[in-house]
Amino acid sequence: MKIAVFGTRKVRLCSVSAMYDKDSLKAANRDGFVQFTFIEALLDQRTAILAADHEGICIFVNDICNADVIEQLSALGVRFIALRCAGFNNVDLEAAAKLDILVARVPAYSPEAVAEFTVGMMMTVVRKYHKAYNRVREGNFLLDGLLGFNLHGKTVGIIGTGKIGLLTGRILAKGFNSNVIAFDPYPSPLAEEYGLKYVSDIDELFNKSDVISLHCPLMDSTKYIINDDSIAKMKKGVVLINTSRGGLIDTYALIRALKTGHILAVGLDVYERESSYFFADSSAKVIADDTFARLLSFYNVFMTGHQAFLTEEALTNIADTTLKNLRDMRETGTCACLVKAS
């Protein structure tokens, strides 16, 4: 079974530069059932031709798999699309269904990885670890500008209570004794056990939270869930964390709120137009996206490059599930992680 893997990236592990996608997928392919072709380029209309002579493709969050691309893939004989991530907003599922292309994802590779990273980012933003680290390296031991606040006793709002949202809430509720409230149109029966309390509507969460953390998928109903109107309902001095999807936040509205001081600080592992910059070294380039450049210029914005998932355990789980999805789709015409148009 020949599979074209788009967007394979290098990462420095233990002082060795390695392609983590390639290494983890090869390790999971124990019986050689899949013959991989690893491609550094992202999937889009220009690169889809690279999938020629392959039964399927394997893609990540920033690959473009819209209707035009899917038509090209179908014409090339591609029958399977395996997402090595949980989100699937970058795939036109209706177009895939019309052309009998099966789509599968990895719904829960390591929710602990993202949850732990989220809380770490929250602590960094609140206690300013990153600023202290840079100061001390330069011999500056002043504490000016490093004042933070306790998470103990604070109200933290979790939007989206899938596995990651629940685990993030549990860490905060059980570990920090925070008052964790949550909103999700589909409440989880585990929420109470994990220490989360649901509110009646999302406006109540906006009104009450000292810190808000986003953990919902990107869909039409959640796009720009953080906007001018929702920000206006938040407490002045709220802290906002997003380790989910960039499109959940209207960046222009976020910038306006940062300029007025309504939002105290922000931690972001994602950005709505991240595909032009993330997973690549742009340190010697000019950032042409003026909105992104402005966001990075704020002293109270802490950003990382979509790394919340990046642990050894997560990569192993992603690769194992991806291989199982491909095998099942090929041999049975379906799989447990199949994604269909609603």
Short mmCIF file of C-alpha atoms in Angstrom, two decimals:
data_model
loop_
_atom_site.label_atom_id
_atom_site.label_comp_id
_atom_site.label_asym_id
_atom_site.label_seq_id
_atom_site.Cartn_x
_atom_site.Cartn_y
_atom_site.Cartn_z
CA MET A 1 0.00 0.00 0.00
CA LYS A 2 1.68 3.21 -1.18
CA ILE A 3 1.02 6.34 0.87
CA ALA A 4 2.32 9.87 0.21
CA VAL A 5 3.04 11.67 3.49
CA PHE A 6 2.83 15.44 3.05
CA GLY A 7 4.29 18.07 5.35
CA THR A 8 6.93 15.90 7.00
CA ARG A 9 8.97 18.10 9.29
CA LYS A 10 12.35 18.06 10.97
CA VAL A 11 12.80 18.55 14.69
CA ARG A 12 15.93 18.51 16.81
CA LEU A 13 15.73 15.62 19.27
CA CYS A 14 18.63 14.90 21.61
CA SER A 15 20.90 17.20 19.54
CA VAL A 16 20.12 15.24 16.37
CA SER A 17 18.00 16.69 13.57
CA ALA A 18 15.37 14.11 12.66
CA MET A 19 12.12 13.93 10.72
CA TYR A 20 9.77 13.03 13.55
CA ASP A 21 6.89 12.12 11.21
CA LYS A 22 9.12 9.81 9.20
CA ASP A 23 10.75 8.15 12.18
CA SER A 24 7.52 7.50 14.07
CA LEU A 25 5.61 6.21 11.03
CA LYS A 26 8.46 3.93 10.01
CA ALA A 27 8.66 2.54 13.54
CA ALA A 28 4.92 1.84 13.56
CA ASN A 29 5.07 0.14 10.15
CA ARG A 30 6.49 -3.01 11.68
CA ASP A 31 5.35 -5.48 9.03
CA GLY A 32 6.00 -3.21 6.06
CA PHE A 33 2.32 -3.14 5.11
CA VAL A 34 2.66 0.48 3.97
CA GLN A 35 5.24 1.88 1.58
CA PHE A 36 5.67 5.54 2.52
CA THR A 37 6.85 8.41 0.34
CA PHE A 38 7.83 11.31 2.59
CA ILE A 39 7.31 14.79 1.17
CA GLU A 40 8.38 17.97 3.00
CA ALA A 41 6.00 20.19 1.01
CA LEU A 42 2.50 20.82 2.29
CA LEU A 43 -0.44 19.50 0.30
CA ASP A 44 -2.20 22.07 -1.88
CA GLN A 45 -3.32 22.47 -5.50
CA ARG A 46 0.28 22.76 -6.70
CA THR A 47 1.68 19.75 -4.84
CA ALA A 48 -1.24 17.32 -5.16
CA ILE A 49 0.41 15.85 -8.28
CA LEU A 50 3.07 14.35 -5.98
CA ALA A 51 0.45 11.83 -4.85
CA ALA A 52 0.44 10.17 -8.29
CA ASP A 53 0.80 6.37 -8.10
CA HIS A 54 -0.25 6.32 -4.44
CA GLU A 55 -3.41 4.75 -3.01
CA GLY A 56 -3.62 7.26 -0.22
CA ILE A 57 -2.15 10.33 1.39
CA CYS A 58 -1.28 11.24 4.98
CA ILE A 59 -1.66 14.89 5.99
CA PHE A 60 -1.43 17.22 9.00
CA VAL A 61 -3.23 20.33 10.25
CA ASN A 62 -1.87 22.89 7.76
CA ASP A 63 -2.21 20.85 4.58
CA ILE A 64 -4.92 22.15 2.23
CA CYS A 65 -7.36 19.45 1.18
CA ASN A 66 -10.26 21.40 -0.29
CA ALA A 67 -12.62 20.32 -3.07
CA ASP A 68 -10.19 21.26 -5.87
CA VAL A 69 -7.37 19.29 -4.28
CA ILE A 70 -9.62 16.29 -3.65
CA GLU A 71 -10.69 16.28 -7.30
CA GLN A 72 -7.04 16.17 -8.30
CA LEU A 73 -6.33 13.38 -5.84
CA SER A 74 -9.28 11.36 -7.10
CA ALA A 75 -8.10 11.74 -10.69
CA LEU A 76 -4.70 10.43 -9.58
CA GLY A 77 -6.32 7.33 -8.07
CA VAL A 78 -6.10 8.30 -4.40
CA ARG A 79 -8.71 6.43 -2.32
CA PHE A 80 -7.69 7.16 1.26
CA ILE A 81 -6.87 10.28 3.28
CA ALA A 82 -5.28 9.67 6.69
CA LEU A 83 -5.06 12.67 8.98
CA ARG A 84 -2.29 12.34 11.56
CA CYS A 85 -4.13 14.75 13.86
CA ALA A 86 -7.52 15.13 15.53
CA GLY A 87 -8.81 18.14 13.59
CA PHE A 88 -10.29 17.72 10.13
CA ASN A 89 -11.44 21.26 9.26
CA ASN A 90 -8.89 21.42 6.42
CA VAL A 91 -10.59 18.56 4.52
CA ASP A 92 -13.71 19.01 2.40
CA LEU A 93 -15.55 15.93 3.60
CA GLU A 94 -18.48 16.38 1.21
CA ALA A 95 -16.16 16.45 -1.79
CA ALA A 96 -14.37 13.36 -0.51
CA ALA A 97 -17.65 11.50 -0.03
CA LYS A 98 -18.84 12.34 -3.55
CA LEU A 99 -15.65 10.86 -4.97
CA ASP A 100 -15.68 7.79 -2.68
CA ILE A 101 -12.51 8.80 -0.85
CA LEU A 102 -12.37 7.59 2.75
CA VAL A 103 -11.09 10.01 5.40
CA ALA A 104 -9.80 9.01 8.85
CA ARG A 105 -8.23 10.92 11.71
CA VAL A 106 -6.47 10.36 15.04
CA PRO A 107 -9.10 11.46 17.56
CA ALA A 108 -7.06 11.02 20.75
CA TYR A 109 -3.32 10.60 20.28
CA SER A 110 -2.16 11.93 23.66
CA PRO A 111 -4.60 14.35 25.25
CA GLU A 112 -2.31 14.51 28.28
CA ALA A 113 0.43 16.07 26.11
CA VAL A 114 -1.74 19.01 25.08
CA ALA A 115 -3.38 19.40 28.49
CA GLU A 116 -0.03 19.53 30.28
CA PHE A 117 1.33 21.98 27.72
CA THR A 118 -1.76 24.16 28.13
CA VAL A 119 -1.29 24.44 31.88
CA GLY A 120 2.42 25.09 31.39
CA MET A 121 1.61 27.90 28.96
CA MET A 122 -0.93 29.28 31.42
CA MET A 123 1.68 29.34 34.17
CA THR A 124 4.24 30.94 31.85
CA VAL A 125 1.85 33.74 30.94
CA VAL A 126 0.66 34.31 34.51
CA ARG A 127 4.07 34.05 36.25
CA LYS A 128 6.22 35.33 33.35
CA TYR A 129 8.76 32.50 33.30
CA HIS A 130 9.90 33.43 29.79
CA LYS A 131 10.72 37.01 30.77
CA ALA A 132 12.56 35.93 33.93
CA TYR A 133 14.59 33.37 31.97
CA ASN A 134 15.79 35.95 29.45
CA ARG A 135 16.60 38.49 32.15
CA VAL A 136 18.67 36.13 34.28
CA ARG A 137 20.72 35.01 31.29
CA GLU A 138 21.71 38.64 30.83
CA GLY A 139 22.60 39.04 34.51
CA ASN A 140 19.46 41.04 35.34
CA PHE A 141 17.90 39.80 38.57
CA LEU A 142 15.39 42.61 39.07
CA LEU A 143 11.80 41.55 39.75
CA ASP A 144 10.22 44.63 38.16
CA GLY A 145 7.43 43.68 35.77
CA LEU A 146 7.31 40.04 36.90
CA LEU A 147 4.33 40.31 39.21
CA GLY A 148 1.82 37.50 38.61
CA PHE A 149 -1.17 36.01 40.39
CA ASN A 150 -2.15 32.67 41.93
CA LEU A 151 -4.21 30.18 39.96
CA HIS A 152 -5.36 28.86 43.33
CA GLY A 153 -8.88 30.11 43.90
CA LYS A 154 -9.16 31.75 40.49
CA THR A 155 -12.00 30.92 38.10
CA VAL A 156 -10.77 29.21 34.93
CA GLY A 157 -13.19 28.78 32.06
CA ILE A 158 -12.78 25.77 29.75
CA ILE A 159 -14.53 26.04 26.39
CA GLY A 160 -14.87 22.53 24.98
CA THR A 161 -14.77 19.44 27.19
CA GLY A 162 -13.42 16.74 24.99
CA LYS A 163 -10.54 14.70 26.38
CA ILE A 164 -8.06 17.59 26.30
CA GLY A 165 -10.44 20.09 27.86
CA LEU A 166 -11.40 17.64 30.61
CA LEU A 167 -7.79 16.80 31.44
CA THR A 168 -6.79 20.47 31.47
CA GLY A 169 -9.68 21.19 33.82
CA ARG A 170 -8.72 18.28 36.09
CA ILE A 171 -5.13 19.48 36.42
CA LEU A 172 -6.34 22.95 37.38
CA ALA A 173 -9.13 21.81 39.68
CA LYS A 174 -7.30 19.00 41.45
CA GLY A 175 -3.75 20.33 41.25
CA PHE A 176 -4.20 24.09 41.72
CA ASN A 177 -7.56 24.15 43.49
CA SER A 178 -8.88 26.52 40.85
CA ASN A 179 -12.61 26.99 40.39
CA VAL A 180 -12.99 25.40 36.96
CA ILE A 181 -16.15 26.13 34.99
CA ALA A 182 -16.90 24.82 31.53
CA PHE A 183 -19.16 25.17 28.54
CA ASP A 184 -19.85 22.57 25.89
CA PRO A 185 -23.09 21.93 23.98
CA TYR A 186 -22.43 18.23 24.61
CA PRO A 187 -21.57 17.91 28.33
CA SER A 188 -19.33 15.07 29.47
CA PRO A 189 -20.43 12.72 32.27
CA LEU A 190 -16.82 12.82 33.54
CA ALA A 191 -16.82 16.57 34.18
CA GLU A 192 -18.00 16.41 37.80
CA GLU A 193 -15.50 13.68 38.67
CA TYR A 194 -12.71 15.79 37.15
CA GLY A 195 -13.74 18.88 39.11
CA LEU A 196 -15.41 20.88 36.31
CA LYS A 197 -18.77 22.60 36.71
CA TYR A 198 -20.83 23.42 33.63
CA VAL A 199 -22.39 26.85 33.24
CA SER A 200 -25.75 27.39 31.56
CA ASP A 201 -24.41 29.35 28.59
CA ILE A 202 -21.10 30.58 27.23
CA ASP A 203 -21.81 34.20 28.19
CA GLU A 204 -21.77 33.16 31.84
CA LEU A 205 -18.33 31.65 31.33
CA PHE A 206 -17.10 34.85 29.68
CA ASN A 207 -18.48 36.95 32.56
CA LYS A 208 -17.03 34.87 35.41
CA SER A 209 -13.63 33.64 34.20
CA ASP A 210 -10.26 35.07 35.23
CA VAL A 211 -8.58 32.78 32.71
CA ILE A 212 -10.18 31.26 29.58
CA SER A 213 -8.73 28.23 27.77
CA LEU A 214 -9.99 27.08 24.37
CA HIS A 215 -10.36 23.36 23.63
CA CYS A 216 -13.07 23.13 20.98
CA PRO A 217 -12.74 22.00 17.35
CA LEU A 218 -12.80 24.53 14.53
CA MET A 219 -16.16 24.38 12.78
CA ASP A 220 -18.55 26.91 11.30
CA SER A 221 -20.21 27.24 14.69
CA THR A 222 -16.95 27.90 16.55
CA LYS A 223 -15.03 30.03 14.05
CA TYR A 224 -14.15 33.33 15.74
CA ILE A 225 -15.88 32.29 18.94
CA ILE A 226 -13.53 34.85 20.47
CA ASN A 227 -14.53 38.16 18.84
CA ASP A 228 -15.32 41.75 19.75
CA ASP A 229 -18.70 40.83 21.26
CA SER A 230 -17.44 37.92 23.33
CA ILE A 231 -14.39 39.85 24.54
CA ALA A 232 -16.67 42.70 25.69
CA LYS A 233 -18.43 40.19 27.98
CA MET A 234 -15.16 39.11 29.61
CA LYS A 235 -13.68 40.55 32.78
CA LYS A 236 -11.18 43.34 32.29
CA GLY A 237 -7.79 41.76 32.84
CA VAL A 238 -8.74 38.29 31.62
CA VAL A 239 -6.01 35.88 30.44
CA LEU A 240 -6.69 33.95 27.22
CA ILE A 241 -5.05 30.63 26.25
CA ASN A 242 -5.46 28.83 22.91
CA THR A 243 -3.81 25.49 22.18
CA SER A 244 -6.62 24.27 19.92
CA ARG A 245 -7.14 25.98 16.55
CA GLY A 246 -6.14 29.46 15.44
CA GLY A 247 -9.45 30.16 13.72
CA LEU A 248 -11.26 30.15 17.05
CA ILE A 249 -9.96 33.69 17.63
CA ASP A 250 -10.61 36.77 15.52
CA THR A 251 -7.06 38.11 15.56
CA TYR A 252 -8.10 41.67 14.77
CA ALA A 253 -10.47 41.66 17.75
CA LEU A 254 -7.72 40.19 19.94
CA ILE A 255 -5.31 42.94 18.95
CA ARG A 256 -7.90 45.61 19.70
CA ALA A 257 -8.48 44.12 23.16
CA LEU A 258 -4.74 43.95 23.87
CA LYS A 259 -4.31 47.60 22.86
CA THR A 260 -7.03 48.73 25.26
CA GLY A 261 -5.77 46.50 28.07
CA HIS A 262 -9.06 44.60 28.32
CA ILE A 263 -7.10 41.36 27.89
CA LEU A 264 -4.19 41.16 30.34
CA ALA A 265 -2.16 38.49 28.57
CA VAL A 266 -2.42 35.81 25.91
CA GLY A 267 -0.81 32.41 25.38
CA LEU A 268 -1.08 30.98 21.86
CA ASP A 269 0.20 27.75 20.33
CA VAL A 270 -1.84 28.35 17.18
CA TYR A 271 -2.64 31.19 14.76
CA GLU A 272 -5.36 31.34 12.14
CA ARG A 273 -2.90 31.82 9.25
CA GLU A 274 -0.07 29.81 10.72
CA SER A 275 0.55 27.60 7.69
CA SER A 276 2.82 30.22 6.10
CA TYR A 277 5.19 30.24 9.06
CA PHE A 278 4.80 27.36 11.48
CA PHE A 279 6.94 24.21 11.22
CA ALA A 280 9.59 26.20 9.36
CA ASP A 281 12.50 28.52 10.21
CA SER A 282 11.54 32.09 9.37
CA SER A 283 14.17 33.72 11.59
CA ALA A 284 16.04 35.14 8.61
CA LYS A 285 12.90 36.33 6.83
CA VAL A 286 10.57 39.28 7.11
CA ILE A 287 7.12 38.29 8.40
CA ALA A 288 4.88 39.59 5.62
CA ASP A 289 1.68 38.99 7.57
CA ASP A 290 1.27 42.39 9.26
CA THR A 291 -1.39 41.10 11.64
CA PHE A 292 0.84 38.26 12.82
CA ALA A 293 3.80 40.63 13.19
CA ARG A 294 1.69 43.03 15.25
CA LEU A 295 0.51 40.20 17.48
CA LEU A 296 4.08 39.11 18.13
CA SER A 297 5.07 42.66 19.04
CA PHE A 298 2.98 42.73 22.23
CA TYR A 299 5.02 42.21 25.39
CA ASN A 300 2.12 40.29 26.96
CA VAL A 301 1.64 37.77 24.15
CA PHE A 302 3.47 34.46 24.53
CA MET A 303 3.44 32.31 21.40
CA THR A 304 4.77 28.89 20.46
CA GLY A 305 4.74 27.17 17.08
CA HIS A 306 2.01 24.52 17.39
CA GLN A 307 4.10 22.25 19.60
CA ALA A 308 1.57 21.27 22.27
CA PHE A 309 1.23 17.77 20.78
CA LEU A 310 4.96 17.15 20.47
CA THR A 311 5.88 14.41 22.93
CA GLU A 312 7.35 10.97 22.35
CA GLU A 313 4.16 9.34 23.57
CA ALA A 314 1.96 11.41 21.26
CA LEU A 315 4.06 10.71 18.18
CA THR A 316 3.94 6.98 18.89
CA ASN A 317 0.16 7.04 19.34
CA ILE A 318 -0.36 9.14 16.20
CA ALA A 319 1.73 6.77 14.09
CA ASP A 320 0.13 3.60 15.49
CA THR A 321 -3.41 4.91 14.96
CA THR A 322 -2.60 6.22 11.47
CA LEU A 323 -1.23 2.83 10.41
CA LYS A 324 -4.26 1.04 11.84
CA ASN A 325 -6.60 3.45 10.05
CA LEU A 326 -4.88 2.86 6.72
CA ARG A 327 -4.88 -0.92 7.13
CA ASP A 328 -8.54 -1.02 8.17
CA MET A 329 -9.70 1.27 5.35
CA ARG A 330 -7.78 -0.80 2.80
CA GLU A 331 -8.91 -4.20 4.08
CA THR A 332 -12.46 -3.51 5.28
CA GLY A 333 -13.54 -0.27 3.59
CA THR A 334 -14.04 1.46 6.93
CA CYS A 335 -12.34 2.09 10.31
CA ALA A 336 -13.18 3.17 13.83
CA CYS A 337 -11.75 6.66 13.25
CA LEU A 338 -13.56 7.39 9.98
CA VAL A 339 -14.71 10.99 9.47
CA LYS A 340 -17.85 11.66 7.45
CA ALA A 341 -19.65 14.78 6.25
CA SER A 342 -22.43 15.77 8.61
#
